Amino acid sequence: MDLRALNRQALDVNLELIATIRPDQYELRTPCAKWNIGELLQHLVDSTYGFAGQPADGSYADAAEAVTRKFNSDGYLDEVADFGTFGKLPGSVKVGVHLVDTVVHAWDLNRALGRPADLDPVLAQAALKLAERLPDTPQVRGPEAAFNHPVQIADDASLTDRLIAMSGRTPTWA
């Protein structure tokens, strides 16, 4: 599984989704309790530029290009660097964290907009495998961390619902 290609696919999904959002929808609340749609969009821009190691000074499309270049640069996957509260991580793990964040936020936006929120199964499966490996430490999981604690759901839940629950969200959020 080439995480960089999957990450680019997830970025493209979000680019298409974001292109459909109207300014009058920015105040709608999202499953991310601390953000409305406008704030979530800003988070996507800021964090994507952050993963690229650049200041947030453009659009999400610009950020997507910057992070894709960074992730595809020679030696990036093996390069170990500080990653904030996560500590020192190799680039390959950072790509995985970004993929999970990007895929889950597509669900957040679709739910906030009242749209169907079933995720692409290939992206959801890859993100779920990665999310299951995120440690349950205060730096990584919790109300103020990058991801919340997993939510209990039925054993026969859909792939999308399992990923969303693993990210600490309630799949039935409306």
CSV table of N, CA and C in Angstrom, one decimal, residues 5 13 20 22 26 29 40 54 74 78 86 99-100 109 118 130 133 149 170:
chain,number,residue,atom,x,y,z
A,5,ALA,N,0.3,7.8,-2.3
A,5,ALA,CA,-0.7,7.8,-3.3
A,5,ALA,C,-2.1,7.8,-2.7
A,13,VAL,N,-10.2,14.0,-2.8
A,13,VAL,CA,-11.6,13.9,-2.4
A,13,VAL,C,-12.0,15.2,-1.6
A,20,THR,N,-17.5,22.5,-3.2
A,20,THR,CA,-19.0,22.5,-3.2
A,20,THR,C,-19.5,23.3,-2.0
A,22,ARG,N,-20.4,26.4,0.3
A,22,ARG,CA,-20.8,27.8,0.1
A,22,ARG,C,-20.4,28.6,1.4
A,26,TYR,N,-20.4,28.1,6.3
A,26,TYR,CA,-19.3,28.1,7.2
A,26,TYR,C,-19.6,28.0,8.7
A,29,ARG,N,-22.2,23.6,12.4
A,29,ARG,CA,-21.4,22.8,13.3
A,29,ARG,C,-21.0,21.5,12.7
A,40,LEU,N,-13.1,24.3,10.5
A,40,LEU,CA,-12.5,23.0,10.1
A,40,LEU,C,-11.7,23.2,8.8
A,54,GLN,N,5.6,24.1,6.0
A,54,GLN,CA,5.6,25.4,5.5
A,54,GLN,C,4.5,26.2,6.3
A,74,ASP,N,12.7,12.9,-2.0
A,74,ASP,CA,13.7,11.8,-1.8
A,74,ASP,C,14.0,11.7,-0.3
A,78,ASP,N,11.9,7.9,5.3
A,78,ASP,CA,12.8,7.4,6.3
A,78,ASP,C,13.3,8.5,7.2
A,86,PHE,N,3.5,14.3,19.2
A,86,PHE,CA,3.7,12.9,18.8
A,86,PHE,C,5.2,12.5,19.1
A,99,LEU,N,-3.0,11.0,6.5
A,99,LEU,CA,-4.0,10.3,5.7
A,99,LEU,C,-5.2,10.1,6.6
A,100,VAL,N,-5.0,9.6,7.8
A,100,VAL,CA,-6.2,9.4,8.8
A,100,VAL,C,-6.9,10.7,9.0
A,109,LEU,N,-16.9,16.8,7.2
A,109,LEU,CA,-17.6,17.8,6.4
A,109,LEU,C,-18.9,17.3,5.7
A,118,ASP,N,-20.5,7.9,3.6
A,118,ASP,CA,-19.8,6.7,3.4
A,118,ASP,C,-18.5,7.1,2.6
A,130,LEU,N,-4.3,2.3,10.0
A,130,LEU,CA,-3.4,3.2,10.6
A,130,LEU,C,-3.9,3.8,11.9
A,133,ARG,N,-3.5,1.7,15.0
A,133,ARG,CA,-2.1,1.7,15.6
A,133,ARG,C,-1.7,3.0,16.3
A,149,HIS,N,-10.5,9.5,22.1
A,149,HIS,CA,-10.5,8.1,22.4
A,149,HIS,C,-11.5,7.4,21.6
A,170,THR,N,-18.7,9.8,17.0
A,170,THR,CA,-19.9,9.0,17.0
A,170,THR,C,-20.4,8.9,15.6
